[in-house]
XYZ file of C-alpha atoms in Angstrom:
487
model
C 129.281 124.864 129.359
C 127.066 122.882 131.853
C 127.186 126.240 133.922
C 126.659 128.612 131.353
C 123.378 126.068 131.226
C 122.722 127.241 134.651
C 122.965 130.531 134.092
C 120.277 130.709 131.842
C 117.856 129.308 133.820
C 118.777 131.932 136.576
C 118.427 135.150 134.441
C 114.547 135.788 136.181
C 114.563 137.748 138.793
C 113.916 136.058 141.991
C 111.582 139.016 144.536
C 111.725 136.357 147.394
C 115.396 136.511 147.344
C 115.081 140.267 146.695
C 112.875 141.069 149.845
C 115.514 138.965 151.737
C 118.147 140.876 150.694
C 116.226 144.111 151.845
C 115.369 143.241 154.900
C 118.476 141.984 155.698
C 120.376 145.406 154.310
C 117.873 147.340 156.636
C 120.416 146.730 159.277
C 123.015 148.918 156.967
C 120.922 151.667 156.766
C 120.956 152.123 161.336
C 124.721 151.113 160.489
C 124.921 154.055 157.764
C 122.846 156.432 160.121
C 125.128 155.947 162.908
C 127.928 157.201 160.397
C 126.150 160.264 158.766
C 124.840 161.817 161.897
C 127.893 161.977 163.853
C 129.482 164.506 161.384
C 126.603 167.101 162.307
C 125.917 166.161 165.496
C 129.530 166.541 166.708
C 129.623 170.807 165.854
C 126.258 170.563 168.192
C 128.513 168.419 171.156
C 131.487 170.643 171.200
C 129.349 173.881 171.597
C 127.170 171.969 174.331
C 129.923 169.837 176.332
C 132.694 171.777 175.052
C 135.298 168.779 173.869
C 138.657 169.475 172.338
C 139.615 168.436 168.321
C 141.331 165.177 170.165
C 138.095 164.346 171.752
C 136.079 164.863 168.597
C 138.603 162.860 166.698
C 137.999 159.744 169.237
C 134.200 159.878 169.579
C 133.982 159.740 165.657
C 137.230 157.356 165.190
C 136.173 154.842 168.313
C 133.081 153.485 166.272
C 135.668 151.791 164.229
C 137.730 150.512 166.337
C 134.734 148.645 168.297
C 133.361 147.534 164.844
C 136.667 146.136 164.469
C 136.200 143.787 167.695
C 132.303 143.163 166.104
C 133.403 142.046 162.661
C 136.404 139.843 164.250
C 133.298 138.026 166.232
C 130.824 138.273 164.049
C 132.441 135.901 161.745
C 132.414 132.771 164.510
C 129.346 134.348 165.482
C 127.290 133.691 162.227
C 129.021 130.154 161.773
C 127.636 129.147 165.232
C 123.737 130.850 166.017
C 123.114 131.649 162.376
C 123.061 134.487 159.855
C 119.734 135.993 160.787
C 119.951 135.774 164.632
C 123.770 137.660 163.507
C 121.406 140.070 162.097
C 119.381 139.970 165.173
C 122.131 140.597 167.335
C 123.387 143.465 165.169
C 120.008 145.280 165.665
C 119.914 144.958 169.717
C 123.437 146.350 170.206
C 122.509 149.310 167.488
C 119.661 150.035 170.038
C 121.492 149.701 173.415
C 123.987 152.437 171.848
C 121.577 154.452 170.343
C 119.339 154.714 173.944
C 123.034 155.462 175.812
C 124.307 158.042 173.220
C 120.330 159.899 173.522
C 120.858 159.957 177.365
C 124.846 161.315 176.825
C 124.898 163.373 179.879
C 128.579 163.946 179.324
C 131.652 162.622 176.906
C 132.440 159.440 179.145
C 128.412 158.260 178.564
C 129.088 159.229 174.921
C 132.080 157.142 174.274
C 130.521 154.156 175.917
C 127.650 154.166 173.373
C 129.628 154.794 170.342
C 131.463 152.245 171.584
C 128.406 149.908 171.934
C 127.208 150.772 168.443
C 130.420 150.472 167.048
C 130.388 146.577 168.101
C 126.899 146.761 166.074
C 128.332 147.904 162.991
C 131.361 145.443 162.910
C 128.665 142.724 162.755
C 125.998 144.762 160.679
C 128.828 145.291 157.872
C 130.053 141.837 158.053
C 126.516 139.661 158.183
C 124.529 141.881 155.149
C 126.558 141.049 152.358
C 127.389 137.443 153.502
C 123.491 136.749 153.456
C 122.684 138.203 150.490
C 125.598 136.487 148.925
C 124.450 133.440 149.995
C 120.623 133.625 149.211
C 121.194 135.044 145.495
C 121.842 133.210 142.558
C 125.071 133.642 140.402
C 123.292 136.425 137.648
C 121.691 138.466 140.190
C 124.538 138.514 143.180
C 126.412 141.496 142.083
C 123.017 143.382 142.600
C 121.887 141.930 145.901
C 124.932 141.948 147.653
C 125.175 145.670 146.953
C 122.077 146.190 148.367
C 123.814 146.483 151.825
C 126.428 149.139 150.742
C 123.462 151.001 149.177
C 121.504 151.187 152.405
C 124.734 151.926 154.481
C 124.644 155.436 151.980
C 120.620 155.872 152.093
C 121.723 156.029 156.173
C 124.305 158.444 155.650
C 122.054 160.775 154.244
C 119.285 160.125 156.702
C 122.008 161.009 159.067
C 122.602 164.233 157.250
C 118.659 165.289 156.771
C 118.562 164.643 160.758
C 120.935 167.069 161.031
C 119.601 169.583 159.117
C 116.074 169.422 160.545
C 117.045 168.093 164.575
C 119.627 170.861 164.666
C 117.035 173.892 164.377
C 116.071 172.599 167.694
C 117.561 173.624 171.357
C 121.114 172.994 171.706
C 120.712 170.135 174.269
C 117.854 168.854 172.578
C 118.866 168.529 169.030
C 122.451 166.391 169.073
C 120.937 163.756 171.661
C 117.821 163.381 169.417
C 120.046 163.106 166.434
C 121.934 160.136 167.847
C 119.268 158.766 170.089
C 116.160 158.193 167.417
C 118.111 155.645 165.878
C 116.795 153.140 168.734
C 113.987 153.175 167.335
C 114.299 151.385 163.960
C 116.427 149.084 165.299
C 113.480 147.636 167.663
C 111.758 147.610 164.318
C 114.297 145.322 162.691
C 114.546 143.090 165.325
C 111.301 142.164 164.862
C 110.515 141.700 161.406
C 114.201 139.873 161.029
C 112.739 136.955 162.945
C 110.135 136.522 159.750
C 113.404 135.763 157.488
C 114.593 132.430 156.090
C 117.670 131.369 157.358
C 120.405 131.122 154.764
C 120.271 127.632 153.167
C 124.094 127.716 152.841
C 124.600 128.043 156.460
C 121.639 125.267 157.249
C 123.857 122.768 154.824
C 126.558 123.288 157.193
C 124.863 122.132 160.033
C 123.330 119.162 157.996
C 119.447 120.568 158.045
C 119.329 119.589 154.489
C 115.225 119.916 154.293
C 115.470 123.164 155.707
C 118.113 124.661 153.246
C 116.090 122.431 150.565
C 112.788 124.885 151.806
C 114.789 128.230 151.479
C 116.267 127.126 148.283
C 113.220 126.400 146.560
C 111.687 130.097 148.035
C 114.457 132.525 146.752
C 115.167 129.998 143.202
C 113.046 129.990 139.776
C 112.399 126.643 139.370
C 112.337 123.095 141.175
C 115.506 122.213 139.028
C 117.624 125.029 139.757
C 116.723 124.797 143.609
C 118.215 121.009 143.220
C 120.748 121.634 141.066
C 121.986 125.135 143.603
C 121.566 122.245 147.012
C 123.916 119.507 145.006
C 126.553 122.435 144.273
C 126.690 123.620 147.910
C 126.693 120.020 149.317
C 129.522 119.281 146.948
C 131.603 122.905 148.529
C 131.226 121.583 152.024
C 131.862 118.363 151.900
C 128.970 116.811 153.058
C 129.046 113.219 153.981
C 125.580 111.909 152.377
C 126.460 108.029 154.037
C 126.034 109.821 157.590
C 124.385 113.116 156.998
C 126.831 115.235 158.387
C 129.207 117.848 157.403
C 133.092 117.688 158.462
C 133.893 119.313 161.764
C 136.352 121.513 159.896
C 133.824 123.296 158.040
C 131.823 123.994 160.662
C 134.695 126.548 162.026
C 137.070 124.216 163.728
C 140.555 124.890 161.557
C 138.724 127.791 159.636
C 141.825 129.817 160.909
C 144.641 127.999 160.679
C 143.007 127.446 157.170
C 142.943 131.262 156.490
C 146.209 132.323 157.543
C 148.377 129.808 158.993
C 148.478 127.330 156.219
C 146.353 128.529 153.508
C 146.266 126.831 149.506
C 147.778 129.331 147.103
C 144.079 129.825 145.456
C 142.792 130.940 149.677
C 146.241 132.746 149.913
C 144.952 134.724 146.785
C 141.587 135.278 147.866
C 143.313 137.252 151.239
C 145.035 139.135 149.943
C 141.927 140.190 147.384
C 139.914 140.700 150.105
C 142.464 142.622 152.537
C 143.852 144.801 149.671
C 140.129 145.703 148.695
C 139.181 146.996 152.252
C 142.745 148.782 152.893
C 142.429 150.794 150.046
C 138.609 151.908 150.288
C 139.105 154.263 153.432
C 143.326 154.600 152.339
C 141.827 156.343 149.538
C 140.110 159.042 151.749
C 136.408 158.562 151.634
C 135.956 158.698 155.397
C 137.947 162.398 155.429
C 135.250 163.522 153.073
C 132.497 161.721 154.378
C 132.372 162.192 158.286
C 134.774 165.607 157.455
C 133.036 167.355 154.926
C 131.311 170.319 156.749
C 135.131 170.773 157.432
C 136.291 171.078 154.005
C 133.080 172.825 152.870
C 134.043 175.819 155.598
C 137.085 175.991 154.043
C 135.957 176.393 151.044
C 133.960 179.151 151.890
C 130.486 177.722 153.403
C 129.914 179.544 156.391
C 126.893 179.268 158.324
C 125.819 175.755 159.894
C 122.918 175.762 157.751
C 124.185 176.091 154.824
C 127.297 173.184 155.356
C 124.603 170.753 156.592
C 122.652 171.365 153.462
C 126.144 170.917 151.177
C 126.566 167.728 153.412
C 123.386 166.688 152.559
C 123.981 167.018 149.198
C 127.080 164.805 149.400
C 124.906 162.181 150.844
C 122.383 162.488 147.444
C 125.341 162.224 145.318
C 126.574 158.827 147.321
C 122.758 157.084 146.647
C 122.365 158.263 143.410
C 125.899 156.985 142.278
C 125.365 153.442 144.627
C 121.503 153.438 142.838
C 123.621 153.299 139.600
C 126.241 150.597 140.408
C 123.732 148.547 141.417
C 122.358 147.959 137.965
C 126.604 148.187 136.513
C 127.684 145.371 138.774
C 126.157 142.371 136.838
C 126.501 144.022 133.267
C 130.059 145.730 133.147
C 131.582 143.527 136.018
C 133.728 144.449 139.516
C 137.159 144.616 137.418
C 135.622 147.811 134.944
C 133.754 148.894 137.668
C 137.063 149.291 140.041
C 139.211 150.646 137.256
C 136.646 153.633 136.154
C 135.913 154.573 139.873
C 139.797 154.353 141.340
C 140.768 156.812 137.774
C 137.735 159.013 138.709
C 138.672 159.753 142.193
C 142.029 160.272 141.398
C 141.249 162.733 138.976
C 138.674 164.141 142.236
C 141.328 164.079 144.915
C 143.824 165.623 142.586
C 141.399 168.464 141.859
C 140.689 169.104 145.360
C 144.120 169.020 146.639
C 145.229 172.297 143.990
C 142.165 173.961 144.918
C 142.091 173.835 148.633
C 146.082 174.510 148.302
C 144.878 177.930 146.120
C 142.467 179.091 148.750
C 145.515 178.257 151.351
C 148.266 180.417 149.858
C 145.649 183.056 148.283
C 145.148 186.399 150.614
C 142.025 186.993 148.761
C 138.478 185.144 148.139
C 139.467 182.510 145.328
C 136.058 181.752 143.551
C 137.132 179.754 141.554
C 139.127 177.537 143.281
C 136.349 177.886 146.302
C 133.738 176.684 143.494
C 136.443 173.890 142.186
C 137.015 172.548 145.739
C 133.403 171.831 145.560
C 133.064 170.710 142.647
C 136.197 167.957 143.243
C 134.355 166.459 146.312
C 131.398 165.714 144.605
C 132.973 164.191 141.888
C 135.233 161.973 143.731
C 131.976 160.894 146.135
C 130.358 160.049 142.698
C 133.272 157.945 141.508
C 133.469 156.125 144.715
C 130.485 155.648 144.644
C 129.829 153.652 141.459
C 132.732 151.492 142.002
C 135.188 150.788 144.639
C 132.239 151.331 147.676
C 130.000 148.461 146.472
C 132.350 146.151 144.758
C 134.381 146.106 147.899
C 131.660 144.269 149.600
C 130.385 142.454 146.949
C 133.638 141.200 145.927
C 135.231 140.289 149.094
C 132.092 138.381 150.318
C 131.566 136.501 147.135
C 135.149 135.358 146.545
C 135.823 132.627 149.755
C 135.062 129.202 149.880
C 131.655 128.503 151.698
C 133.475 127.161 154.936
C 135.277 130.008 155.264
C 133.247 132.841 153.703
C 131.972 134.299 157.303
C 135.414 134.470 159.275
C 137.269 135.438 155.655
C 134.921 138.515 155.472
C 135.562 139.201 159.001
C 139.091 139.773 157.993
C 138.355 142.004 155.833
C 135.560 143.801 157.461
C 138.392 144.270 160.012
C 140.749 145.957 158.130
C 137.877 148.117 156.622
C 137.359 149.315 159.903
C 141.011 149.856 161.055
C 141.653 151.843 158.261
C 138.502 153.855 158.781
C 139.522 154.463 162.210
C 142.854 155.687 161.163
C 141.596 158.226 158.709
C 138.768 159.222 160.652
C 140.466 159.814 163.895
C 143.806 161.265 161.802
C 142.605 163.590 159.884
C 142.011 166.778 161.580
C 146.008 166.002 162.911
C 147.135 165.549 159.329
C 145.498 168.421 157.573
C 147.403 170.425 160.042
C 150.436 169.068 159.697
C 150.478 169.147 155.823
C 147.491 171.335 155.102
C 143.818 170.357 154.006
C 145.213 170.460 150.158
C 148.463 168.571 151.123
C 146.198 165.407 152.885
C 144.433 165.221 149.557
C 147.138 164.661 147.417
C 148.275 162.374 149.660
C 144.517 160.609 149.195
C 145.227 161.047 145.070
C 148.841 159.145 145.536
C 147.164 156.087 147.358
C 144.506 155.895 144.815
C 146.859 155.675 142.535
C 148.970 152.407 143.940
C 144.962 151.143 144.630
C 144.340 151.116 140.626
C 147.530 149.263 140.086
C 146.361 146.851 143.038
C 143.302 146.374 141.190
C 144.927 145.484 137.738
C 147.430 143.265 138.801
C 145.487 141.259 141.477
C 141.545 141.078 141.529
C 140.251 138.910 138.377
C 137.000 139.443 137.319
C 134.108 137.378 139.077
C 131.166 138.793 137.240
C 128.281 135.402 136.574
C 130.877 132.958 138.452
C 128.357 130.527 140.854
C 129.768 131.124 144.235
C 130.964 126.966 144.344
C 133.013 128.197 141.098
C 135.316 130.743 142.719
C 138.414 128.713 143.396
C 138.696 128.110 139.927
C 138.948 131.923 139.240
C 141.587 131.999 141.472
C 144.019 128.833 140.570
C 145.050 130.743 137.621
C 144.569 134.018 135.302
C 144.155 131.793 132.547
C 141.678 129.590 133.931
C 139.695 132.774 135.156
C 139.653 134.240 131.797
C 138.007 131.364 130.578
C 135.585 130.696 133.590
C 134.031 134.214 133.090
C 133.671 133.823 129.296
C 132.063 130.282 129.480
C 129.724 131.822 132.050
């Protein structure tokens, strides 16, 4: 009961910790950016430099890949120089592969920026969440640890809108600009990040209690619950109040071999939570739609370049006004709902598009309505994605570890986020030929389907549980069921 106590007196709204959490998410939005534009900007490369589908497939796939080698280090990163100079770091290499992609004389100057930016996004997607976890209290961390996933879509569809607008220009002109004026918000950033608090969770950990005591009492409601938030995090880590320091083991020595090697059965849990979360957001085919959809639009029917940029725009609207909605869902209906409508949604979506794309496959003849169904499908399933499984990812696999091991347990997951995006991403094209455009999306529908029973049978709901709370959601169903109605 003592922290359904402490719930109450966290139900105001904190704007400190809220203006935190924006800030910090700004880096999502040059992340998001990065993701959108490609999907225009690459019809404007292959007419200019003239690359093959294999070549387009790399450039847009590699960005993965290298954000898989950023969110691998940006775990040990963070746990050694700090969330915010993570955040800082995030920002430079986002503008370093922005300024290279602008120049992109040819592919080989190309690749080597979206390689650089890639690295970016491996440590922009890992850092967000994990700060905005740990600056938020328990009521309000469903909504500011979403934040990040939110501004990841509002970049998307500033990707998009560049397209539309950039791509009226010359044909050398427009694709560089497209990718290159992304260097300049990330200058921005790294500026104004150096006016953010540190996160007080991290400054425990290296034993700067008055410091974390400072932030604490900033982004909290009261003196009390700034205390009583300090004790709980002091009491996660271990710290040794007879010498003032922290054990060496939670500082990221043994983090690892604490992870994987020999983990407790509630950390074994939480893995497999957090890896089964990320595998089954991209296995479930958002990145085909996303980074693919002028694609599918064409053959649907959407012919000129104008007119698929401005359909792909309206997939990005669709993604913010479904992520504008979750945001509000998370901390009233909970991750487990949440999951269970969105996964059922899509599959309903993918399902959908699958018959109809099949239709305008095997039909002669101009299908309208399966052309108009086909559009109607991917909209839907960006909507369900949208208001479920693409924020509650984050927020759920950043929330659930232990403080010691939240960075480099994220990582993991950030990592297989990223592998599997790179596997869809840079697959696609190659699959929709091998089993048709309709064929890959039933294949999309059958995954979501094992995802939902993933979600069921393995992710308990987390919904108002303090972060120093977690383990006991995981030690047993039973015990969870009654930590989430006490709190």
């Amino acid at each position: 009961m003592e922290q359904g106590g402490r719930e109450d007196q966290t139900t105001t709204f904190n704007k400190y910790a809220f203006a935190c959490a924006i800030v910090a998410s700004m880096v999502s939005i040059i992340s998001g950016y990065d993701t959108g534009v490609m999907s225009g900007a690459i019809i404007f490369i292959k007419d200019d430099i003239g690359i093959s589908d294999t070549q387009q497939e790399v450039l847009a796939g590699i960005l993965n890949l290298c954000a898989l080698v950023g969110s691998l280090a940006a775990g040990r990163t963070s746990d050694y120089i700090g969330r915010r100079y993570t955040i800082l770091l995030a920002s430079v290499l986002f503008m370093l592969g922005a300024i290279l992609m602008g120049y992109g004389p040819n592919y080989a100057i190309l690749m080597v920026g979206r390689c650089v930016g890639g690295v970016g996004v491996g440590f922009a997607l890992m850092i967000a969440p994990v700060y905005s976890a740990e600056i938020s209290s328990a009521s309000s961390r469903g909504f500011l640890t979403s934040l990040p996933e939110l501004c990841i879509g509002i970049g998307i569809l500033l990707g998009y809108v560049s397209n539309f607008f950039l791509g009226k220009l010359t044909l050398k002109l427009g694709w560089r600009l497209m990718l290159g004026v992304a260097a300049l918000p990330s200058l921005a950033l790294a500026l104004v990040i150096m006016a953010m608090p540190e996160s007080p969770r991290w400054l425990v950990m290296q034993g700067r209690l008055e410091g974390a005591r400072k932030v604490l009492l900033k982004v909290s409601n009261s003196t009390k619950e700034a205390e009583l938030r300090l004790s709980e995090i002091k009491v996660a880590v271990g710290f040794d109040e007879t010498c003032g320091k922290v054990p060496e083991k939670s500082q990221g020595e043994g983090v690892w071999k604490e992870l994987l090697v020999r983990p407790t059965p509630e950390v074994r849990w939480m893995v497999i939570a957090a890896v089964g979360i990320h595998f089954f957001e991209h296995a479930t085919g958002i990145e085909a739609v996303m980074l693919y959809s002028p694609r599918i639009f064409k053959k649907a029917g959407v012919r000129s370049k104008d007119k698929l940029l401005l359909a792909t725009v309206g997939i990005g609207l669709t993604k913010i006004i479904f992520l504008l909605m979750a945001l509000f869902l998370l901390d009233k209906v909970g991750r487990r709902r949440l999951l269970q409508i969105s996964t059922g949604g899509m599959i309903c979506g993918l399902t959908l598009l699958g018959f109809s794309l099949t239709m305008v496959d095997q039909s002669s003849e101009k299908v309208l309505w399966a052309l108009s169904l086909s559009i109607v499908a991917t909209y839907a399933y960006v909507a369900f994605f949208n208001i479920g499984l693409g924020p509650v990812t984050w927020v759920y696999s950043t929330e659930i570890f232990p403080l010691k091991l939240r960075a480099q347990g994220a990582s993991i997951g950030v990592a297989v986020n990223r592998t599997m995006n790179a596997v869809v991403s840079m697959s696609f094209i190659s699959i929709s030929k091998a089993f048709t455009i309709g064929g890959s999306f039933f294949m999309f529908a059958g995954v979501s389907v094992l995802a939902w029973l993933f979600f069921y049978f393995f992710l308990p709901e987390t919904k108002g549980v303090p972060l120093e709370d977690m383990q006991l959601v995981f030690s047993k169903k039973s015990c969870a069921k009654n930590l989430v109605t006490k709190t």
